[in-house]
GROMACS .gro file of C-alpha atoms in nm:
model
  418
    1MET     CA    1   7.986   3.763   4.553
    2PRO     CA    2   7.744   3.527   4.738
    3MET     CA    3   7.472   3.799   4.706
    4SER     CA    4   7.539   3.816   4.329
    5LEU     CA    5   7.511   3.427   4.303
    6GLN     CA    6   7.184   3.425   4.490
    7ILE     CA    7   7.030   3.687   4.255
    8GLN     CA    8   7.143   3.488   3.949
    9ASN     CA    9   6.984   3.176   4.093
   10HIS     CA   10   6.651   3.354   4.145
   11ASP     CA   11   6.661   3.483   3.790
   12LEU     CA   12   6.721   3.146   3.630
   13PRO     CA   13   6.370   3.005   3.685
   14ASP     CA   14   6.218   3.326   3.556
   15ARG     CA   15   6.413   3.314   3.236
   16LEU     CA   16   6.336   2.947   3.196
   17ALA     CA   17   5.972   3.016   3.238
   18SER     CA   18   5.976   3.294   2.988
   19SER     CA   19   6.156   3.067   2.735
   20VAL     CA   20   5.897   2.788   2.784
   21LEU     CA   21   5.612   3.039   2.748
   22ALA     CA   22   5.762   3.186   2.430
   23ALA     CA   23   5.813   2.828   2.295
   24LEU     CA   24   5.457   2.739   2.377
   25TRP     CA   25   5.333   3.059   2.214
   26VAL     CA   26   5.522   2.983   1.894
   27GLY     CA   27   5.368   2.635   1.905
   28ILE     CA   28   5.023   2.769   1.943
   29VAL     CA   29   5.069   3.028   1.661
   30THR     CA   30   5.204   2.747   1.437
   31LEU     CA   31   4.917   2.516   1.516
   32ILE     CA   32   4.663   2.803   1.449
   33ALA     CA   33   4.844   2.873   1.118
   34CYS     CA   34   4.830   2.506   1.011
   35ALA     CA   35   4.470   2.485   1.106
   36HIS     CA   36   4.390   2.793   0.887
   37VAL     CA   37   4.581   2.634   0.598
   38THR     CA   38   4.403   2.308   0.649
   39ALA     CA   39   4.066   2.471   0.668
   40ALA     CA   40   4.139   2.684   0.355
   41LYS     CA   41   4.242   2.378   0.160
   42ALA     CA   42   3.926   2.187   0.280
   43ALA     CA   43   3.713   2.480   0.181
   44GLU     CA   44   3.879   2.501  -0.157
   45GLU     CA   45   3.816   2.136  -0.215
   46ALA     CA   46   3.458   2.161  -0.095
   47SER     CA   47   3.385   2.442  -0.341
   48GLU     CA   48   3.480   2.219  -0.641
   49PRO     CA   49   3.208   1.993  -0.763
   50ALA     CA   50   3.255   1.612  -0.741
   51VAL     CA   51   3.296   1.431  -1.076
   52ALA     CA   52   3.094   1.126  -1.165
   53PHE     CA   53   3.329   0.957  -1.421
   54ALA     CA   54   3.155   0.624  -1.479
   55ALA     CA   55   2.799   0.476  -1.448
   56ARG     CA   56   2.615   0.168  -1.560
   57MET     CA   57   2.305  -0.031  -1.490
   58VAL     CA   58   2.284  -0.416  -1.492
   59GLY     CA   59   2.000  -0.646  -1.422
   60ASP     CA   60   1.689  -0.813  -1.564
   61GLN     CA   61   1.317  -0.799  -1.520
   62ASN     CA   62   1.326  -0.888  -1.153
   63ARG     CA   63   1.622  -0.678  -1.020
   64SER     CA   64   1.859  -0.406  -1.142
   65ARG     CA   65   2.163  -0.231  -0.995
   66LEU     CA   66   2.279   0.120  -1.046
   67ILE     CA   67   2.655   0.163  -1.020
   68MET     CA   68   2.803   0.515  -1.025
   69ASP     CA   69   3.171   0.612  -0.956
   70PHE     CA   70   3.279   0.946  -0.815
   71ASP     CA   71   3.619   1.103  -0.777
   72ARG     CA   72   3.544   1.164  -0.407
   73ALA     CA   73   3.286   1.090  -0.140
   74VAL     CA   74   2.948   1.256  -0.192
   75GLU     CA   75   2.635   1.296   0.024
   76GLU     CA   76   2.345   1.090  -0.128
   77THR     CA   77   1.964   1.061  -0.080
   78SER     CA   78   1.768   0.814  -0.284
   79TYR     CA   79   1.386   0.769  -0.296
   80LEU     CA   80   1.101   0.658  -0.514
   81LEU     CA   81   0.834   0.860  -0.684
   82ALA     CA   82   0.521   0.772  -0.878
   83ASP     CA   83   0.342   0.892  -1.189
   84PRO     CA   84   0.564   0.780  -1.357
   85ALA     CA   85   0.745   0.533  -1.138
   86ARG     CA   86   1.101   0.644  -1.094
   87LEU     CA   87   1.404   0.626  -0.867
   88VAL     CA   88   1.554   0.973  -0.769
   89VAL     CA   89   1.904   1.009  -0.637
   90ASP     CA   90   2.011   1.344  -0.508
   91VAL     CA   91   2.389   1.393  -0.454
   92SER     CA   92   2.627   1.674  -0.363
   93ARG     CA   93   2.706   1.915  -0.646
   94THR     CA   94   2.838   1.701  -0.919
   95VAL     CA   95   2.947   1.727  -1.283
   96PHE     CA   96   2.881   1.417  -1.488
   97SER     CA   97   3.144   1.278  -1.735
   98LEU     CA   98   2.949   0.972  -1.823
   99GLY     CA   99   2.884   0.985  -2.195
  100LYS     CA  100   2.635   0.737  -2.319
  101VAL     CA  101   2.538   0.523  -2.019
  102GLN     CA  102   2.448   0.166  -2.120
  103LEU     CA  103   2.120   0.027  -1.974
  104PRO     CA  104   2.025  -0.342  -1.954
  105PRO     CA  105   1.813  -0.415  -2.265
  106LYS     CA  106   1.568  -0.648  -2.083
  107SER     CA  107   1.484  -0.494  -1.749
  108PHE     CA  108   1.221  -0.262  -1.578
  109VAL     CA  109   1.462   0.030  -1.627
  110GLN     CA  110   1.341   0.268  -1.911
  111THR     CA  111   1.570   0.569  -1.912
  112LEU     CA  112   1.845   0.739  -1.700
  113ARG     CA  113   1.888   1.113  -1.687
  114TYR     CA  114   2.114   1.334  -1.491
  115GLY     CA  115   2.204   1.691  -1.434
  116GLY     CA  116   2.208   1.983  -1.182
  117LEU     CA  117   1.950   2.119  -0.939
  118SER     CA  118   1.901   2.474  -0.817
  119GLY     CA  119   2.144   2.512  -0.526
  120GLU     CA  120   2.432   2.288  -0.437
  121LYS     CA  121   2.294   1.950  -0.547
  122SER     CA  122   2.272   1.729  -0.855
  123ARG     CA  123   2.025   1.468  -0.941
  124VAL     CA  124   2.007   1.126  -1.119
  125VAL     CA  125   1.656   1.005  -1.233
  126VAL     CA  126   1.589   0.652  -1.330
  127THR     CA  127   1.252   0.597  -1.501
  128LEU     CA  128   1.091   0.257  -1.427
  129ASP     CA  129   0.809   0.065  -1.604
  130GLY     CA  130   0.649  -0.062  -1.283
  131PRO     CA  131   0.662  -0.077  -0.900
  132VAL     CA  132   0.986  -0.151  -0.727
  133ARG     CA  133   1.152  -0.114  -0.391
  134ILE     CA  134   1.503  -0.009  -0.295
  135GLU     CA  135   1.670  -0.314  -0.151
  136ARG     CA  136   2.007  -0.166  -0.074
  137THR     CA  137   2.202   0.160  -0.100
  138VAL     CA  138   2.574   0.157  -0.036
  139LEU     CA  139   2.855   0.423  -0.089
  140THR     CA  140   3.197   0.272  -0.047
  141ALA     CA  141   3.559   0.380  -0.101
  142LEU     CA  142   3.725   0.207  -0.398
  143PRO     CA  143   4.071   0.047  -0.340
  144ASN     CA  144   4.261   0.360  -0.405
  145ARG     CA  145   4.062   0.526  -0.123
  146LYS     CA  146   4.008   0.845  -0.334
  147HIS     CA  147   3.736   0.726  -0.562
  148HIS     CA  148   3.396   0.627  -0.427
  149ARG     CA  149   3.122   0.391  -0.568
  150LEU     CA  150   2.751   0.430  -0.518
  151ILE     CA  151   2.544   0.108  -0.556
  152ILE     CA  152   2.166   0.102  -0.545
  153ASP     CA  153   1.977  -0.231  -0.584
  154LEU     CA  154   1.623  -0.225  -0.702
  155VAL     CA  155   1.385  -0.525  -0.701
  156THR     CA  156   1.035  -0.560  -0.829
  157ALA     CA  157   0.756  -0.509  -0.567
  158ASP     CA  158   0.380  -0.498  -0.537
  159GLU     CA  159   0.184  -0.177  -0.573
  160LYS     CA  160   0.121  -0.138  -0.204
  161THR     CA  161   0.497  -0.170  -0.105
  162PHE     CA  162   0.593   0.079  -0.372
  163LEU     CA  163   0.327   0.340  -0.283
  164ALA     CA  164   0.435   0.310   0.089
  165ALA     CA  165   0.788   0.390  -0.016
  166VAL     CA  166   0.670   0.688  -0.221
  167GLU     CA  167   0.489   0.819   0.086
  168LYS     CA  168   0.829   0.839   0.266
  169ALA     CA  169   0.993   1.047  -0.017
  170PRO     CA  170   1.091   1.404   0.066
  171LYS     CA  171   0.799   1.642   0.037
  172VAL     CA  172   0.996   1.952  -0.059
  173ARG     CA  173   1.215   1.882  -0.362
  174PRO     CA  174   1.381   2.145  -0.586
  175LYS     CA  175   1.273   2.137  -0.943
  176SER     CA  176   1.496   1.891  -1.132
  177ARG     CA  177   1.703   2.004  -1.437
  178ALA     CA  178   1.821   1.649  -1.484
  179SER     CA  179   1.732   1.631  -1.851
  180ILE     CA  180   2.060   1.748  -1.978
  181ARG     CA  181   2.185   1.390  -2.077
  182ARG     CA  182   1.962   1.086  -2.132
  183ALA     CA  183   2.064   0.730  -2.134
  184GLN     CA  184   1.886   0.478  -2.360
  185LYS     CA  185   1.898   0.107  -2.421
  186PRO     CA  186   2.137   0.068  -2.714
  187LYS     CA  187   2.186  -0.277  -2.854
  188GLN     CA  188   2.542  -0.202  -2.964
  189GLN     CA  189   2.818  -0.039  -2.768
  190GLU     CA  190   2.850   0.325  -2.840
  191LYS     CA  191   3.171   0.486  -2.940
  192LEU     CA  192   3.332   0.805  -2.800
  193THR     CA  193   3.366   1.066  -3.071
  194ILE     CA  194   3.659   1.295  -3.099
  195VAL     CA  195   3.640   1.582  -3.348
  196LEU     CA  196   3.971   1.726  -3.457
  197ASP     CA  197   3.946   2.071  -3.610
  198PRO     CA  198   4.243   2.190  -3.827
  199GLY     CA  199   4.210   2.560  -3.833
  200HIS     CA  200   4.178   2.780  -4.142
  201GLY     CA  201   4.173   2.627  -4.485
  202GLY     CA  202   4.080   2.734  -4.844
  203ARG     CA  203   4.100   3.110  -4.902
  204ASP     CA  204   4.194   3.152  -4.527
  205GLY     CA  205   4.548   3.037  -4.509
  206GLY     CA  206   4.605   3.158  -4.151
  207ALA     CA  207   4.957   3.262  -4.036
  208VAL     CA  208   5.261   3.252  -4.262
  209GLY     CA  209   5.610   3.195  -4.125
  210GLN     CA  210   5.936   3.361  -4.228
  211ARG     CA  211   6.011   3.041  -4.426
  212LYS     CA  212   5.672   3.076  -4.597
  213THR     CA  213   5.519   2.790  -4.387
  214ILE     CA  214   5.142   2.817  -4.412
  215GLU     CA  215   4.940   2.754  -4.099
  216LYS     CA  216   4.653   2.574  -4.272
  217ASP     CA  217   4.893   2.312  -4.418
  218ILE     CA  218   5.082   2.250  -4.088
  219VAL     CA  219   4.773   2.196  -3.879
  220LEU     CA  220   4.598   1.971  -4.133
  221LYS     CA  221   4.913   1.754  -4.156
  222PHE     CA  222   4.927   1.722  -3.778
  223ALA     CA  223   4.549   1.653  -3.752
  224LYS     CA  224   4.571   1.366  -3.997
  225ARG     CA  225   4.877   1.219  -3.809
  226LEU     CA  226   4.688   1.237  -3.473
  227LYS     CA  227   4.374   1.088  -3.630
  228ALA     CA  228   4.569   0.791  -3.757
  229LYS     CA  229   4.702   0.724  -3.406
  230LEU     CA  230   4.368   0.753  -3.238
  231GLU     CA  231   4.184   0.534  -3.486
  232THR     CA  232   4.376   0.229  -3.349
  233VAL     CA  233   4.195   0.266  -3.022
  234PRO     CA  234   3.875   0.051  -2.981
  235ASN     CA  235   3.546   0.237  -2.928
  236LEU     CA  236   3.698   0.563  -3.039
  237GLU     CA  237   3.565   0.743  -3.352
  238VAL     CA  238   3.784   1.029  -3.480
  239LEU     CA  239   3.641   1.281  -3.724
  240LEU     CA  240   3.805   1.583  -3.896
  241THR     CA  241   3.613   1.897  -3.958
  242ARG     CA  242   3.813   1.929  -4.287
  243ASP     CA  243   4.029   1.664  -4.445
  244ARG     CA  244   4.143   1.879  -4.733
  245ASP     CA  245   4.226   2.241  -4.810
  246ARG     CA  246   3.884   2.397  -4.795
  247PHE     CA  247   3.727   2.684  -4.610
  248LEU     CA  248   3.489   2.622  -4.309
  249SER     CA  249   3.331   2.904  -4.117
  250LEU     CA  250   3.357   2.897  -3.735
  251THR     CA  251   2.993   2.824  -3.705
  252GLN     CA  252   3.017   2.533  -3.944
  253ARG     CA  253   3.305   2.388  -3.728
  254ILE     CA  254   3.093   2.404  -3.415
  255GLU     CA  255   2.787   2.259  -3.590
  256PHE     CA  256   2.994   1.974  -3.729
  257ALA     CA  257   3.098   1.874  -3.377
  258ARG     CA  258   2.743   1.911  -3.244
  259SER     CA  259   2.576   1.718  -3.521
  260ASN     CA  260   2.817   1.429  -3.464
  261ASN     CA  261   2.757   1.431  -3.080
  262ALA     CA  262   3.124   1.495  -3.017
  263ASP     CA  263   3.258   1.402  -2.671
  264LEU     CA  264   3.569   1.628  -2.729
  265LEU     CA  265   3.658   1.904  -2.977
  266LEU     CA  266   4.027   1.981  -3.029
  267SER     CA  267   4.089   2.281  -3.248
  268ILE     CA  268   4.446   2.296  -3.386
  269HIS     CA  269   4.636   2.610  -3.475
  270ALA     CA  270   4.983   2.757  -3.531
  271ASP     CA  271   4.933   3.135  -3.528
  272SER     CA  272   5.153   3.438  -3.540
  273LEU     CA  273   5.211   3.713  -3.282
  274ARG     CA  274   5.361   4.053  -3.307
  275GLN     CA  275   5.615   3.948  -3.038
  276ARG     CA  276   5.832   3.719  -3.239
  277TYR     CA  277   6.035   3.607  -2.938
  278ILE     CA  278   5.725   3.417  -2.800
  279ARG     CA  279   5.743   3.048  -2.873
  280GLY     CA  280   5.611   2.712  -2.743
  281ALA     CA  281   5.287   2.514  -2.754
  282THR     CA  282   4.995   2.666  -2.573
  283VAL     CA  283   4.656   2.518  -2.465
  284TYR     CA  284   4.351   2.741  -2.449
  285THR     CA  285   4.016   2.702  -2.288
  286LEU     CA  286   3.714   2.932  -2.313
  287SER     CA  287   3.694   3.253  -2.111
  288ASP     CA  288   3.491   3.566  -2.180
  289ARG     CA  289   3.766   3.793  -2.064
  290GLY     CA  290   4.095   3.613  -2.152
  291SER     CA  291   4.382   3.542  -1.918
  292ASP     CA  292   4.624   3.796  -2.070
  293GLU     CA  293   4.658   4.054  -2.355
  294VAL     CA  294   4.835   3.807  -2.585
  295SER     CA  295   4.547   3.555  -2.543
  296ARG     CA  296   4.282   3.828  -2.605
  297SER     CA  297   4.446   3.954  -2.914
  298LEU     CA  298   4.491   3.601  -3.040
  299ALA     CA  299   4.124   3.520  -2.991
  300GLU     CA  300   4.020   3.849  -3.164
  301GLY     CA  301   4.223   3.749  -3.471
  302GLN     CA  302   4.078   3.396  -3.477
  303ASN     CA  303   3.722   3.516  -3.440
  304ARG     CA  304   3.771   3.744  -3.743
  305ALA     CA  305   3.855   3.448  -3.960
  306ASP     CA  306   3.510   3.440  -4.109
  307LEU     CA  307   3.551   3.788  -4.248
  308VAL     CA  308   3.772   3.633  -4.515
  309ALA     CA  309   3.448   3.494  -4.664
  310GLY     CA  310   3.245   3.803  -4.588
  311LEU     CA  311   3.072   3.630  -4.292
  312GLN     CA  312   2.969   3.765  -3.959
  313LEU     CA  313   2.957   3.568  -3.636
  314PRO     CA  314   2.613   3.517  -3.495
  315ASP     CA  315   2.508   3.691  -3.175
  316GLN     CA  316   2.568   3.442  -2.894
  317LYS     CA  317   2.387   3.630  -2.614
  318PRO     CA  318   2.042   3.456  -2.638
  319ILE     CA  319   2.210   3.106  -2.617
  320VAL     CA  320   2.385   3.167  -2.286
  321THR     CA  321   2.080   3.320  -2.110
  322ASP     CA  322   1.894   2.978  -2.115
  323ILE     CA  323   1.936   2.837  -1.766
  324LEU     CA  324   1.967   2.474  -1.872
  325ILE     CA  325   2.223   2.546  -2.137
  326ASP     CA  326   2.419   2.777  -1.909
  327LEU     CA  327   2.425   2.494  -1.648
  328THR     CA  328   2.552   2.255  -1.911
  329ARG     CA  329   2.818   2.504  -2.025
  330ARG     CA  330   2.955   2.546  -1.670
  331GLU     CA  331   2.981   2.167  -1.635
  332THR     CA  332   3.143   2.143  -1.983
  333GLU     CA  333   3.403   2.414  -1.888
  334VAL     CA  334   3.513   2.197  -1.595
  335PHE     CA  335   3.594   1.911  -1.826
  336SER     CA  336   3.762   2.140  -2.079
  337ARG     CA  337   3.999   2.264  -1.815
  338LYS     CA  338   4.073   1.909  -1.699
  339PHE     CA  339   4.165   1.802  -2.046
  340ALA     CA  340   4.370   2.117  -2.104
  341SER     CA  341   4.562   2.050  -1.781
  342LEU     CA  342   4.632   1.692  -1.882
  343LEU     CA  343   4.748   1.799  -2.234
  344VAL     CA  344   4.994   2.037  -2.067
  345GLN     CA  345   5.121   1.758  -1.839
  346ARG     CA  346   5.176   1.518  -2.134
  347PHE     CA  347   5.358   1.785  -2.336
  348SER     CA  348   5.584   1.923  -2.055
  349ASP     CA  349   5.857   1.665  -2.068
  350GLU     CA  350   5.908   1.644  -2.452
  351ILE     CA  351   5.741   1.942  -2.624
  352ARG     CA  352   5.853   2.299  -2.559
  353LEU     CA  353   5.560   2.494  -2.391
  354LEU     CA  354   5.503   2.863  -2.362
  355LYS     CA  355   5.537   3.012  -2.016
  356ASN     CA  356   5.205   2.954  -1.828
  357PRO     CA  357   5.096   2.726  -2.107
  358HIS     CA  358   4.728   2.678  -2.005
  359ARG     CA  359   4.557   3.002  -2.086
  360SER     CA  360   4.200   3.118  -2.165
  361ALA     CA  361   4.038   3.345  -2.423
  362ASP     CA  362   3.709   3.411  -2.588
  363PHE     CA  363   3.753   3.179  -2.887
  364PHE     CA  364   3.428   3.130  -3.079
  365VAL     CA  365   3.516   2.788  -3.183
  366LEU     CA  366   3.511   2.671  -2.820
  367LYS     CA  367   3.161   2.789  -2.745
  368ALA     CA  368   2.957   2.471  -2.798
  369PRO     CA  369   2.793   2.461  -2.453
  370GLU     CA  370   2.764   2.072  -2.423
  371ILE     CA  371   3.109   1.966  -2.573
  372PRO     CA  372   3.438   1.997  -2.385
  373SER     CA  373   3.645   2.207  -2.623
  374VAL     CA  374   4.013   2.306  -2.626
  375LEU     CA  375   4.227   2.497  -2.869
  376LEU     CA  376   4.585   2.380  -2.911
  377GLU     CA  377   4.846   2.615  -3.055
  378LEU     CA  378   5.131   2.388  -3.167
  379GLY     CA  379   5.360   2.682  -3.168
  380TYR     CA  380   5.393   3.019  -3.332
  381LEU     CA  381   5.499   3.062  -3.699
  382SER     CA  382   5.613   3.415  -3.605
  383ASN     CA  383   5.902   3.258  -3.415
  384ALA     CA  384   6.181   3.109  -3.648
  385LYS     CA  385   6.258   2.821  -3.404
  386ASP     CA  386   5.896   2.714  -3.369
  387GLU     CA  387   5.850   2.732  -3.744
  388LYS     CA  388   6.151   2.508  -3.800
  389LEU     CA  389   6.021   2.251  -3.545
  390MET     CA  390   5.674   2.244  -3.690
  391GLN     CA  391   5.828   2.149  -4.033
  392ASP     CA  392   6.002   1.844  -3.872
  393PRO     CA  393   5.822   1.511  -3.908
  394LYS     CA  394   5.991   1.381  -3.596
  395TRP     CA  395   5.853   1.672  -3.393
  396HIS     CA  396   5.505   1.607  -3.536
  397GLU     CA  397   5.536   1.240  -3.430
  398LYS     CA  398   5.623   1.333  -3.069
  399ALA     CA  399   5.351   1.596  -3.043
  400ALA     CA  400   5.090   1.366  -3.190
  401ASN     CA  401   5.186   1.085  -2.944
  402ARG     CA  402   5.160   1.320  -2.649
  403THR     CA  403   4.822   1.460  -2.769
  404ARG     CA  404   4.698   1.099  -2.808
  405ASP     CA  405   4.809   1.007  -2.462
  406ALA     CA  406   4.630   1.306  -2.315
  407ILE     CA  407   4.306   1.211  -2.490
  408LEU     CA  408   4.334   0.850  -2.376
  409GLY     CA  409   4.401   0.964  -2.024
  410PHE     CA  410   4.107   1.199  -2.025
  411PHE     CA  411   3.864   0.931  -2.138
  412GLY     CA  412   4.051   0.645  -1.958
  413PRO     CA  413   3.755   0.530  -1.730
  414ARG     CA  414   3.509   0.532  -2.018
  415LEU     CA  415   3.738   0.346  -2.257
  416GLY     CA  416   3.826   0.096  -1.997
  417SER     CA  417   4.192   0.180  -2.011
  418GLN     CA  418   4.222   0.304  -1.657
   0.00000   0.00000   0.00000
């Protein structure tokens, strides 16, 4: 008996040590796993470009200040160049949601341009009418700690000081493509332009429901209701591609948005599917492949709409091979997806949505490379419940309110509402 007890007492520290080692091992594995998750999350965030969502310049003939707001911290390098005199600001890869940047009408600032560079950087170029020096450059976190503000102060200088600063500029600089957008010195405040595109029209009626509801009528009624709600917002101009029952080709719809310098194109539909059980609103952004078979077949049907008038879609291959346009298109697609996600969020608590409601497909009407474009399926007339809802004025009111809220949320910083 004593011998047995002695053996058990010797075993106890070994078992305790083994338990401690096991616990330590579990802790180490957990820490490593957490580190991997954190690193993966950081890598994912790093792969996404920053968004510059607001910019302005203020000042007079003696000094001017550039103010630019980003959704996160960015790396920044600023310097001066000559012939012509200009300020160059290189930042981490950024997409610009700035719209029409206002410049001070009486200052040494002539133009402001921005866009992408080859590689992982973007550039802002401010053209000047004479020599200046950079007095101060500051990048600070805004009160919410997420957004960051870049401030660059410029003051007039003599030629010698300016040229000395130019000599310090980086000698190896990637060729700039910062000519996508250009700010001017407007005397009046510019408006944001929203183009609403009610699908189909004229000889092209679109889908027809079991109750004989015609798609072209439903979407036009909804577009007019949404337009009336948006027109009450200051500095927002709302245009319809069609305001009556008439046929427009897909190319005409895109050209209408482009000729009016649209800041957003929202195409509105209420299609039919072979699968009559499918119902709910769906939001589509552009994709060459399509997210699923239903989306691909829907896009194919929409893209054949011009055949009603004996028209063929133009070949789009040459337009996307241009590097500058392709760069613009990639930036635009980021904004299109952001608006689509916001629209889904606004709908989610009051408007029935299709499962996985944000989808993608190769819709021709979404292909303007410089305009964020989204296609909204209000529902599917092939489903009896959806058809009944889309005939209900109260449902139209709710859906229009939610769409308006999404648009105002998307343009919030530029409208001064957020």
